[in-house]
Tab-separated table of C-alpha atoms in Angstrom:
chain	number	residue	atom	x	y	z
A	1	UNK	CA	-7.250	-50.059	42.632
A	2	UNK	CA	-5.278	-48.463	45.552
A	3	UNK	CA	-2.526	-50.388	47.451
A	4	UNK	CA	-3.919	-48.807	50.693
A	5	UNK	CA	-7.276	-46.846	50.988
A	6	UNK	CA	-8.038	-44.517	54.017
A	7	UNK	CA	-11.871	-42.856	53.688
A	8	UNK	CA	-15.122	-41.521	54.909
A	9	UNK	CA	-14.266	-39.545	57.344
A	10	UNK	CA	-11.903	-41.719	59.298
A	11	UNK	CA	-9.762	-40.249	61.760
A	12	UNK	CA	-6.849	-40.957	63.754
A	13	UNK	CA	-5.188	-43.718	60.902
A	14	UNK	CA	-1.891	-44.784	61.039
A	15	UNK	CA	-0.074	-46.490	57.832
A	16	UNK	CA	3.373	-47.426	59.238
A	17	UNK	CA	6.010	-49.401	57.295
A	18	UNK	CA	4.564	-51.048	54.473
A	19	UNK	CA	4.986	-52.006	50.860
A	20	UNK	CA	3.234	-50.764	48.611
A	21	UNK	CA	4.093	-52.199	44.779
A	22	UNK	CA	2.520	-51.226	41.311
A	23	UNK	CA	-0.683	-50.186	42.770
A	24	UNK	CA	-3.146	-49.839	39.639
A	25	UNK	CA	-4.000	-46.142	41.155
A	26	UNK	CA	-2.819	-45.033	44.204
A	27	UNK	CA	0.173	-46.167	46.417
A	28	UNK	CA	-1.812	-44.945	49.258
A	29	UNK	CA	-5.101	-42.691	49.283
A	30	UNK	CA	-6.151	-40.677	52.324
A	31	UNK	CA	-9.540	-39.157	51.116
A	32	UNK	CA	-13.069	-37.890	52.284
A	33	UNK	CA	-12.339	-35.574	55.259
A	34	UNK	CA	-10.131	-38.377	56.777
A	35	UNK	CA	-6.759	-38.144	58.374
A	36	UNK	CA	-3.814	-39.940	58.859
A	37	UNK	CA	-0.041	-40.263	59.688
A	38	UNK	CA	2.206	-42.189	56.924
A	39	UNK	CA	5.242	-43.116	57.813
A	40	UNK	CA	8.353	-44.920	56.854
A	41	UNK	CA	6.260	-47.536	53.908
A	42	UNK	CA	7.828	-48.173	50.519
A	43	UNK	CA	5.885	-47.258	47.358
A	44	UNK	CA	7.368	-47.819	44.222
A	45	UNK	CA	5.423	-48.037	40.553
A	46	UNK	CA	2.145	-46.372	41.194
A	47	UNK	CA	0.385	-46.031	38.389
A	48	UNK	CA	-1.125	-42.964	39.116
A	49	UNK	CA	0.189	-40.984	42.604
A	50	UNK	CA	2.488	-42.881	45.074
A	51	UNK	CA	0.601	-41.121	48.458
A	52	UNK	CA	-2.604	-39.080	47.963
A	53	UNK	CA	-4.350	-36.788	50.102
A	54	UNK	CA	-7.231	-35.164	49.048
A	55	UNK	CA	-10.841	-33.793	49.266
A	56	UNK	CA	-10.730	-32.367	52.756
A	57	UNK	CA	-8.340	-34.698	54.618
A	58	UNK	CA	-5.242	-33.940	56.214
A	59	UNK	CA	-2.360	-36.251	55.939
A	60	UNK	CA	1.335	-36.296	58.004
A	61	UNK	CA	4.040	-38.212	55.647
A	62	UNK	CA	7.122	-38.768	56.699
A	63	UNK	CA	10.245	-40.808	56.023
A	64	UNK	CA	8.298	-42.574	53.058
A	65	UNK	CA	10.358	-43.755	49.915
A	66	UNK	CA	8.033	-42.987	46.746
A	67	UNK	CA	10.018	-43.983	43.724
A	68	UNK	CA	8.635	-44.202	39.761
A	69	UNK	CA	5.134	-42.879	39.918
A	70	UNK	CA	3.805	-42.506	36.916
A	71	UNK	CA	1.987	-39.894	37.603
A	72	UNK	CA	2.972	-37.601	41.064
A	73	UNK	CA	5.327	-38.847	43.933
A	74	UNK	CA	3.137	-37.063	46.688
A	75	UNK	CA	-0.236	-34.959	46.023
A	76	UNK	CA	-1.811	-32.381	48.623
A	77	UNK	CA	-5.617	-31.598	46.527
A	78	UNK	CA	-8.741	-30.038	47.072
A	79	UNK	CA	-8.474	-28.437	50.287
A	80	UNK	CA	-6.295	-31.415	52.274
A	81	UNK	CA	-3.626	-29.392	54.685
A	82	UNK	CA	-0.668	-31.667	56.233
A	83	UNK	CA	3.003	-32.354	56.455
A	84	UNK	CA	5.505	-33.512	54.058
A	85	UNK	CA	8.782	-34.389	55.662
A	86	UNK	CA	11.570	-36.106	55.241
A	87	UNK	CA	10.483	-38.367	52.262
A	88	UNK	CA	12.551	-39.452	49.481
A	89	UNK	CA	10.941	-39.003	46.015
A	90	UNK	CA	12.123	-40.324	43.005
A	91	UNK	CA	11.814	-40.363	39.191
A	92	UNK	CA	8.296	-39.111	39.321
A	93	UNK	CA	6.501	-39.047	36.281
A	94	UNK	CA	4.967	-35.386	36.494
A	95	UNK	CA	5.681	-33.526	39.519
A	96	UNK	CA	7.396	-34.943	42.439
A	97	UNK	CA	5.134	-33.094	45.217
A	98	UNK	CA	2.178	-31.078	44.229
A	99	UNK	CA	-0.100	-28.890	46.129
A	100	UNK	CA	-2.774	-27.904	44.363
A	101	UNK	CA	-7.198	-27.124	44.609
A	102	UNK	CA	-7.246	-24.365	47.267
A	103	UNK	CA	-5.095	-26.376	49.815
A	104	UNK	CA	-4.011	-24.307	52.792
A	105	UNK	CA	-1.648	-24.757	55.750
A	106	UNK	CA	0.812	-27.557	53.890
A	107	UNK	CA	4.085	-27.877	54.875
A	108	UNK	CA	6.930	-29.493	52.513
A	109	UNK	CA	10.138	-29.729	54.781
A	110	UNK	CA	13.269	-31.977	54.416
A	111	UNK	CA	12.496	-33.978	51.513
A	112	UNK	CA	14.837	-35.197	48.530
A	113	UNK	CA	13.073	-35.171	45.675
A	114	UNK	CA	14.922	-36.197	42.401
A	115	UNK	CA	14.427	-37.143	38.831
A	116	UNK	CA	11.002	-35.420	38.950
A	117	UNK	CA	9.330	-35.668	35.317
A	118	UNK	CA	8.180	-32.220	35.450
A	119	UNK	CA	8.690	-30.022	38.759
A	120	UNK	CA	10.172	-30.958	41.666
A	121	UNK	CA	7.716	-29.050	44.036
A	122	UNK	CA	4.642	-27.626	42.465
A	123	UNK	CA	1.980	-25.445	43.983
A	124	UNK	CA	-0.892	-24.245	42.148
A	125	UNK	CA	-4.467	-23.658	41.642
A	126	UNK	CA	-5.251	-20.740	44.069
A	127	UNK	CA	-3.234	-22.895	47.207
A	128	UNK	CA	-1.727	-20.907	50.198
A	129	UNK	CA	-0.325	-20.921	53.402
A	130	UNK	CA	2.493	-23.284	51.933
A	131	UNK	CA	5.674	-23.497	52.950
A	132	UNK	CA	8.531	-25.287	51.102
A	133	UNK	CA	11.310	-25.211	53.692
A	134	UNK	CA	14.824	-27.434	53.648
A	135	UNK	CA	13.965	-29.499	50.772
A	136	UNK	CA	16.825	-31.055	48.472
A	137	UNK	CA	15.044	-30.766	44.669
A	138	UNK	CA	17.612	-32.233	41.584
A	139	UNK	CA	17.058	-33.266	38.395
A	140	UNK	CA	13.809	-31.836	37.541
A	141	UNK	CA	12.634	-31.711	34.267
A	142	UNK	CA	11.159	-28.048	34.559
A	143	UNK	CA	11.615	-25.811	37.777
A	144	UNK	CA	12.441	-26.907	40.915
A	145	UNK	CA	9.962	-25.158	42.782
A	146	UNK	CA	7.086	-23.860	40.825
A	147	UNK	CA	4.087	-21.817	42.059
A	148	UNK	CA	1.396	-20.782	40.075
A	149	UNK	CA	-2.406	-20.273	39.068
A	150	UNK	CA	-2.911	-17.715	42.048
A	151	UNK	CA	-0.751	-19.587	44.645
A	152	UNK	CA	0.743	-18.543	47.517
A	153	UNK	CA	3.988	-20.229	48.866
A	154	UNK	CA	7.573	-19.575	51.015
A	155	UNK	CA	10.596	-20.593	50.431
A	156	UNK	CA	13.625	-20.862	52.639
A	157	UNK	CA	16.738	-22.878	52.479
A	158	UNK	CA	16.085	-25.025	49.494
A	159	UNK	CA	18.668	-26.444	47.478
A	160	UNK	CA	17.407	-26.610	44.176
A	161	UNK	CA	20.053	-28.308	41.487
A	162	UNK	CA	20.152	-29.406	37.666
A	163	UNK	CA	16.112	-28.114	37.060
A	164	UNK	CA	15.962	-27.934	33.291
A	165	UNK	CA	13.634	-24.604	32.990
A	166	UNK	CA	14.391	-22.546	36.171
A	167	UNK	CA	15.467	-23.424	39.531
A	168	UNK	CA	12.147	-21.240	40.924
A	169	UNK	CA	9.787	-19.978	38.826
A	170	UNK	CA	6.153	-18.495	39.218
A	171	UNK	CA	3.264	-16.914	37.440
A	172	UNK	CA	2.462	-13.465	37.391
A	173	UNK	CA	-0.900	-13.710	39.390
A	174	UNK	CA	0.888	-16.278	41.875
A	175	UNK	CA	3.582	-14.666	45.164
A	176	UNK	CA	6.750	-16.250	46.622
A	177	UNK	CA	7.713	-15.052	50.442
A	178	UNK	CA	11.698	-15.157	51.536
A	179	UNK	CA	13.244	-14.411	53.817
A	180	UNK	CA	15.389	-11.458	54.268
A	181	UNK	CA	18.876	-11.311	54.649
A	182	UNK	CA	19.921	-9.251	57.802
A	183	UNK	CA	22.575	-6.877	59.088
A	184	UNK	CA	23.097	-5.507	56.305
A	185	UNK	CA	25.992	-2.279	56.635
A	186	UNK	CA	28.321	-0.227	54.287
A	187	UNK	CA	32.197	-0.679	55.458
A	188	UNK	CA	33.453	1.913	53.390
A	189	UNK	CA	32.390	4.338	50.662
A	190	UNK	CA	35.412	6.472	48.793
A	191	UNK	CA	36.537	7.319	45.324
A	192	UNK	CA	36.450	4.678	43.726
A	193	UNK	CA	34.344	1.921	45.523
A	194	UNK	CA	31.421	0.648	48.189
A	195	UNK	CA	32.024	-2.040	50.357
A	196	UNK	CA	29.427	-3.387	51.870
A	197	UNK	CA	28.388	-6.824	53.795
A	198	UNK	CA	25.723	-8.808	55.324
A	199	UNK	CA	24.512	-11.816	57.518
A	200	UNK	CA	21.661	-14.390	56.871
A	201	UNK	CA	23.130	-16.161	54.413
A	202	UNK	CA	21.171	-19.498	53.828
A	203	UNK	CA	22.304	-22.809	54.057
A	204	UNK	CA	21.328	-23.353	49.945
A	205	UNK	CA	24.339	-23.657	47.398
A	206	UNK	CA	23.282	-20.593	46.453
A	207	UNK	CA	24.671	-16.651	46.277
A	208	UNK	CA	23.350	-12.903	46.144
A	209	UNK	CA	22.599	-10.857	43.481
A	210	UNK	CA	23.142	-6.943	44.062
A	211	UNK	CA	21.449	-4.423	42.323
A	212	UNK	CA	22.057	-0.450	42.466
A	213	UNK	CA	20.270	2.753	41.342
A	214	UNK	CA	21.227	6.255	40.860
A	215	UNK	CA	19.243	9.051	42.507
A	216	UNK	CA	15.491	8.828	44.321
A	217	UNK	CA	13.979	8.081	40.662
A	218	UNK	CA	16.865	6.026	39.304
A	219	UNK	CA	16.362	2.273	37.668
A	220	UNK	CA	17.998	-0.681	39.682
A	221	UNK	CA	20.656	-2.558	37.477
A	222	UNK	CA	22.279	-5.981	38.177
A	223	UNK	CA	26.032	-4.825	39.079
A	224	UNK	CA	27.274	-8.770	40.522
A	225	UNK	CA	26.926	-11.665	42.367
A	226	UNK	CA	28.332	-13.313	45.935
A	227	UNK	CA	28.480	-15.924	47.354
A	228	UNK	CA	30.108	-14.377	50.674
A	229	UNK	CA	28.720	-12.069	52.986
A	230	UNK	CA	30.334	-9.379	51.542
A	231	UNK	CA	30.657	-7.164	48.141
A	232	UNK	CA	32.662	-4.623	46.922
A	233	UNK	CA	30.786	-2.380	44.040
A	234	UNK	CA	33.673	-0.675	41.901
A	235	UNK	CA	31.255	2.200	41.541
A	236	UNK	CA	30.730	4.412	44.350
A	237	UNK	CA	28.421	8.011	45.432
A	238	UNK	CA	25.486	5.825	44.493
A	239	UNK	CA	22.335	7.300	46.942
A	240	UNK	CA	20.543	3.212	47.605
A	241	UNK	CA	21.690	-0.233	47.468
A	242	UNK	CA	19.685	-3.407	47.552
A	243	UNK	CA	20.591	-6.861	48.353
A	244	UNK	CA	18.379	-10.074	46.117
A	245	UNK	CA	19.157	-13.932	46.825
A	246	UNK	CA	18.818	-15.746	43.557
A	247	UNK	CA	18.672	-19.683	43.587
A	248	UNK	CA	20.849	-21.984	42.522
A	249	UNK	CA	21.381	-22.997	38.290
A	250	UNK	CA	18.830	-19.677	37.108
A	251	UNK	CA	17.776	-16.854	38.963
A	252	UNK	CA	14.640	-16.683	40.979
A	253	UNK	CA	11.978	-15.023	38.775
A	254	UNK	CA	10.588	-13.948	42.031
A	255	UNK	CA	13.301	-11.642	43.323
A	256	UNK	CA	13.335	-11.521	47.278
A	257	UNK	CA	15.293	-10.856	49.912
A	258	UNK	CA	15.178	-7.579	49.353
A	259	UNK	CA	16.787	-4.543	51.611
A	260	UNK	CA	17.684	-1.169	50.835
A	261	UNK	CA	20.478	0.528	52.833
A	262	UNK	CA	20.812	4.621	51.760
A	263	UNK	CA	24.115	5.496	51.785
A	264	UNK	CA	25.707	8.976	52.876
């Protein structure tokens, strides 16, 4: 059923350079409180997951092309933990890497993930201490990055293009982390303006949103967006005003990134 099966415990597997063709199930399976390091093998057709690892095993892929799955490119489920890096995923037929079923310590770094059926990166079903860092996520058919069902994930320098839905979205009873941005001053306040500017920017094709309230009880309000380090609100004596990244195509539902500088 699966190309290449990896189970019962055992520890200490490599799976190194091979390929893996229209595998009934699984591409390759890691399962059982086993571990294992996957790197560089071709797996193309799957018929369910191109690289799998689940029910207590930890996994370390890297540099592995998954292409056409039908179902996921690469799966972290019920409590596996491991490392994601580097791969190239393509035209997945649901998600393109999911985390889901109380996984914890995953990290998803430096991947290209493309053509993904449904989301790009997907973490869900009560799944933390993931981090989705330097990723390259285009062409998905909902969000880019989605976390949800009571998930826990961070985010940082993701470029996240042509998602259909949202290029980061979340449910309400699920958090994003992000970074913040940093050295953040005001250059000038008069008349008739506030210039202000910043550092941190991140390496996404991506920009700033800034908001702005009036008075200790005021509302914020979107007032513009930046790409630069630097913004110039055309209306000034405001008392606070805060700083939110938004990703690339839609804004982040999650706002972050989030600083408040009082001006006097």
């Amino acid at each position: 059923m699966n190309g290449i099966n990896i189970y019962n415990g055992s520890e200490n597997n490599i799976s190194r350079s091979n390929s893996v063709n229209s595998a009934k199930k699984h591409g390759i399976a890691v399962a059982a409180n086993s571990s294992a390091v996957i790197k560089s093998n071709s797996i193309s057709k799957a018929g369910d997951t191109g690289i799998l690892i689940y029910n207590g095993s930890k996994g370390e892929c890297s540099g592995n092309k998954v292409k056409n799955a039908v179902g996921h490119g690469i799966v972290f489920s019920k409590n596996a933990s491991g490392k994601a890096t580097s791969n190239t995923v393509s035209g997945a037929g649901k998600h393109g890497v999911l985390v889901t079923d109380h996984c914890g310590s995953v990290a998803l770094s430096s991947n290209k993930i493309s053509n993904s059926k449904q989301n790009g990166v997907c973490v869900s079903n009560y799944s933390s201490s993931v981090s989705v860092n330097s990723n390259s996520i285009s062409g998905s058919g909902k969000s880019g990055i989605s976390v949800s069902s009571r998930s826990k994930a961070s985010l940082k320098d993701n470029a996240v293009n042509g998602s259909k839905s949202a290029a980061v979205s979340k449910s309400a009873d699920s958090s994003i982390s992000l970074p913040r941005v940093s050295g953040l001053s005001v250059n000038s306040v008069n008349n008739t303006d506030i210039q202000i500017s910043f550092s941190g920017r991140s390496t996404n094709k991506c920009g700033y949103e800034i908001y702005r309230k009036t008075g200790a009880k005021g509302k914020y309000s979107a007032v513009g967006t930046t790409a630069k380090g630097k913004f110039t609100d055309g209306f000034s004596r405001q008392t606070q005003i805060i700083i939110t990244k938004y990703a690339v195509m839609k804004m982040c539902q999650a706002r972050g990134y989030t600083v408040d500088i009082p001006l006097r």
